[in-house]
Amino acid sequence: MTTAPTSAHSSPGLRERKRAQTRAQLARDAFTFARERGVDGFTIDEVAEATGVARRTFFNHFSSKEEAISHVVAMAVHESLAELVHPGATPGVDDCAVIEAFGRSDLLETIGRVTRALLSPDVVTTFRQFADLAGSHPSVLPHVRQVEAQVRERAAELLANPSFGALDPFVARLVPGVVISALSTVVLRESHVTEIDGPAPHAVSTDEFVAQLLHFITTGIGPGEPRHTGPAAPSR
């Protein structure tokens, strides 16, 4: 029986998918062990065994347990951003008024959409678990900044894509900074969202949180508030 010829592109594509699956599983297994035992409570050999690969395979993907753990956060963010609604979709009910009051700014709408995507329970919960690990294991701390940088790069890449709206490259890099700051206030429980924290004190809905963010961006420092632009002039 003659076997159908294999496409020149199918094998590399399959290999890349399998490689990505192995990388993801190694990261998930390392993250699970870290949450159950702490970062120092398991070995790379145990991670490799749980995933069903050789120890050397682990090092083909990650240089350390900490890097593997941080990849779980990057995956959660990537998946959440990939599910963003198409351009022109209706923003959240509570922030429609803010957007319309300022001429339905495409930039405001974009900030709202990206913020809402990253405020998914999966992203916030994963970030919180990662932050807890970083707080109790100094070896994880350097990877916190790396994850934030990865989030910025991924979001900026998405925002600069023509299919999303093709924001100006400079603006596309500013937006993720605003969004990450908003996400951090929820991750660190400086602001509570009902979909994630339940009926916590002073909790608001995701739509209310995004509306507050957009309102702050559009109003900035209110009229009459002092603006400190430099040292005061000496009195005469």
Coordinates of C-alpha atoms in Angstrom, one line a residue:
M1 CA 0.0 0.0 0.0
T2 CA 1.3 3.4 -1.0
T3 CA 1.5 5.9 1.8
A4 CA 0.4 9.4 1.0
P5 CA 3.3 11.9 0.8
T6 CA 3.7 14.1 3.9
S7 CA 3.5 17.8 3.4
A8 CA 6.8 19.6 3.8
H9 CA 5.1 21.9 6.3
S10 CA 3.1 19.3 8.3
S11 CA 5.9 17.6 10.2
P12 CA 7.6 20.8 11.5
G13 CA 4.1 22.1 12.4
L14 CA 3.3 18.9 14.4
R15 CA 6.7 19.0 16.1
E16 CA 6.2 22.6 17.1
R17 CA 2.8 21.8 18.5
K18 CA 4.1 18.9 20.5
R19 CA 7.0 21.0 21.7
A20 CA 4.6 23.7 22.9
Q21 CA 2.4 21.1 24.6
T22 CA 5.4 19.6 26.4
R23 CA 6.6 23.1 27.5
A24 CA 3.2 23.9 28.8
Q25 CA 2.8 20.7 30.7
L26 CA 6.3 21.0 32.3
A27 CA 5.3 24.5 33.4
R28 CA 2.0 23.4 34.9
D29 CA 3.5 20.5 36.7
A30 CA 6.3 22.7 38.2
F31 CA 3.6 25.3 39.2
T32 CA 1.5 22.6 40.9
F33 CA 4.5 21.3 42.8
A34 CA 5.5 24.8 43.9
R35 CA 2.1 25.6 45.2
E36 CA 1.9 22.3 47.1
R37 CA 5.4 22.1 48.5
G38 CA 7.1 25.4 47.9
V39 CA 9.8 26.1 45.3
D40 CA 12.5 24.3 47.3
G41 CA 10.3 21.3 48.1
F42 CA 10.6 19.5 44.7
T43 CA 13.2 18.7 42.1
I44 CA 13.5 19.1 38.4
D45 CA 13.6 15.3 38.1
E46 CA 10.2 15.1 39.7
V47 CA 8.8 17.6 37.3
A48 CA 10.2 15.7 34.3
E49 CA 8.8 12.4 35.6
A50 CA 5.3 14.0 36.2
T51 CA 5.3 15.2 32.6
G52 CA 6.6 11.9 31.3
V53 CA 9.9 13.2 29.8
A54 CA 13.6 13.0 30.4
R55 CA 15.4 15.4 32.7
R56 CA 17.3 16.8 29.7
T57 CA 14.0 17.6 28.0
F58 CA 13.2 20.0 30.9
F59 CA 16.4 21.9 30.2
N60 CA 15.5 22.1 26.5
H61 CA 12.6 24.3 27.6
F62 CA 13.6 26.0 30.8
S63 CA 16.8 26.9 32.6
S64 CA 15.3 26.6 36.1
K65 CA 12.2 25.7 38.1
E66 CA 11.5 29.4 38.6
E67 CA 11.4 30.0 34.9
A68 CA 9.0 27.1 34.4
I69 CA 6.8 28.4 37.1
S70 CA 6.7 31.9 35.6
H71 CA 5.7 30.5 32.2
V72 CA 2.3 29.5 33.7
V73 CA 1.5 33.1 34.2
A74 CA 2.6 34.0 30.7
M75 CA 0.3 31.3 29.3
A76 CA -2.7 32.5 31.2
V77 CA -2.2 36.1 29.9
H78 CA -1.6 34.9 26.3
E79 CA -4.8 32.8 26.4
S80 CA -6.8 35.7 27.8
L81 CA -5.5 38.2 25.3
A82 CA -6.1 35.8 22.4
E83 CA -9.8 35.7 23.3
L84 CA -10.3 39.4 23.0
V85 CA -13.5 40.4 21.2
H86 CA -13.1 41.8 17.6
P87 CA -12.8 45.5 17.0
G88 CA -16.1 47.3 17.1
A89 CA -17.6 45.1 19.8
T90 CA -19.7 46.8 22.5
P91 CA -17.7 47.7 25.5
G92 CA -18.9 47.1 29.1
V93 CA -22.3 48.6 30.0
D94 CA -20.9 50.8 32.8
D95 CA -18.1 52.3 30.8
C96 CA -20.1 53.2 27.7
A97 CA -21.1 56.6 29.1
V98 CA -17.5 57.5 29.8
I99 CA -16.4 56.6 26.3
E100 CA -19.3 58.4 24.7
A101 CA -18.7 61.5 26.8
F102 CA -15.2 61.8 25.4
G103 CA -16.1 61.2 21.8
R104 CA -16.0 57.4 22.0
S105 CA -12.3 57.4 21.9
D106 CA -10.8 54.3 20.2
L107 CA -8.0 54.5 22.7
L108 CA -10.3 54.4 25.7
E109 CA -12.3 51.5 24.2
T110 CA -9.0 49.6 23.6
I111 CA -7.8 50.2 27.2
G112 CA -11.2 49.0 28.5
R113 CA -11.2 45.8 26.4
V114 CA -7.6 44.8 27.3
T115 CA -8.2 45.5 31.0
R116 CA -11.3 43.5 31.0
A117 CA -9.6 40.6 29.3
L118 CA -6.8 40.5 31.8
L119 CA -9.2 40.7 34.7
S120 CA -10.4 37.2 34.0
P121 CA -10.5 35.1 37.2
D122 CA -8.0 32.7 35.7
V123 CA -5.4 35.4 35.1
V124 CA -5.9 37.1 38.4
T125 CA -5.9 33.9 40.4
T126 CA -2.7 32.7 38.6
F127 CA -1.0 36.0 39.1
R128 CA -1.9 35.9 42.8
Q129 CA -0.5 32.4 43.3
F130 CA 2.6 33.5 41.5
A131 CA 2.9 36.6 43.7
D132 CA 2.5 34.5 46.8
L133 CA 5.4 32.2 45.6
A134 CA 7.6 35.2 44.9
G135 CA 6.8 36.6 48.3
S136 CA 8.0 33.4 50.1
H137 CA 10.8 32.4 47.7
P138 CA 13.3 35.1 46.8
S139 CA 14.5 33.0 43.9
V140 CA 11.2 33.7 42.1
L141 CA 11.3 37.5 42.5
P142 CA 13.5 38.2 39.4
H143 CA 11.0 36.4 37.3
V144 CA 8.1 38.8 38.3
R145 CA 9.6 41.6 36.2
Q146 CA 10.2 39.2 33.4
V147 CA 6.6 38.2 33.4
E148 CA 5.4 41.8 33.4
A149 CA 7.7 42.5 30.5
Q150 CA 6.3 39.5 28.6
V151 CA 2.8 40.8 29.3
R152 CA 3.7 44.2 27.9
E153 CA 5.3 42.8 24.8
R154 CA 2.4 40.5 24.1
A155 CA -0.2 43.2 24.6
A156 CA 1.8 45.8 22.6
E157 CA 2.2 43.2 19.7
L158 CA -1.6 42.6 19.8
L159 CA -2.5 46.3 19.8
A160 CA -0.1 47.1 16.9
N161 CA -1.7 44.4 14.8
P162 CA -3.8 45.8 11.9
S163 CA -6.6 43.2 12.7
F164 CA -7.0 44.7 16.2
G165 CA -6.9 48.3 15.2
A166 CA -3.3 49.1 14.5
L167 CA -2.7 51.7 17.2
D168 CA 0.3 53.9 16.9
P169 CA 3.4 51.9 18.1
F170 CA 4.1 54.4 20.8
V171 CA 0.5 54.3 22.1
A172 CA 0.5 50.5 21.8
R173 CA 3.3 50.4 24.3
L174 CA 1.7 52.9 26.7
V175 CA -1.6 51.0 27.0
P176 CA -0.1 47.8 28.5
G177 CA 1.6 49.9 31.2
V178 CA -1.8 51.3 32.2
V179 CA -3.5 47.9 32.1
I180 CA -0.8 46.2 34.1
S181 CA -1.0 48.8 36.8
A182 CA -4.8 48.3 37.0
L183 CA -4.3 44.5 37.1
S184 CA -1.8 44.8 39.9
T185 CA -4.2 46.7 42.1
V186 CA -6.6 43.7 41.8
V187 CA -3.9 41.1 42.2
L188 CA -2.5 42.7 45.3
R189 CA -6.1 43.2 46.6
E190 CA -5.7 46.9 46.7
S191 CA -9.0 46.9 44.8
H192 CA -11.6 44.1 44.9
V193 CA -13.6 42.8 42.0
T194 CA -16.8 40.8 42.8
E195 CA -16.3 38.3 40.0
I196 CA -12.9 37.3 41.6
D197 CA -13.2 38.3 45.3
G198 CA -16.9 37.8 45.9
P199 CA -18.7 40.1 48.3
A200 CA -15.5 41.6 49.7
P201 CA -15.6 45.0 51.4
H202 CA -15.8 47.8 48.9
A203 CA -15.8 45.3 46.0
V204 CA -17.0 46.5 42.6
S205 CA -17.9 44.6 39.4
T206 CA -15.4 44.3 36.6
D207 CA -17.4 46.8 34.6
E208 CA -17.4 49.3 37.5
F209 CA -13.7 48.8 37.9
V210 CA -13.0 49.5 34.2
A211 CA -15.3 52.5 34.3
Q212 CA -13.4 53.9 37.2
L213 CA -10.1 53.4 35.4
L214 CA -11.4 55.1 32.2
H215 CA -12.8 58.0 34.2
F216 CA -9.5 58.5 35.9
I217 CA -7.6 58.4 32.6
T218 CA -10.0 61.0 31.0
T219 CA -10.1 63.4 34.0
G220 CA -6.5 63.0 35.3
I221 CA -5.7 65.7 37.8
G222 CA -9.0 67.6 38.4
P223 CA -9.4 71.4 37.9
G224 CA -7.9 73.4 40.7
E225 CA -5.6 70.6 41.9
P226 CA -2.0 71.7 42.3
R227 CA 0.5 70.5 39.6
H228 CA 4.0 70.2 40.8
T229 CA 6.3 70.6 37.8
G230 CA 9.5 71.5 39.5
P231 CA 11.1 73.2 42.6
A232 CA 9.3 76.3 43.8
A233 CA 10.7 79.6 42.8
P234 CA 12.6 81.3 45.7
S235 CA 10.6 84.0 47.4
R236 CA 11.8 87.6 47.2

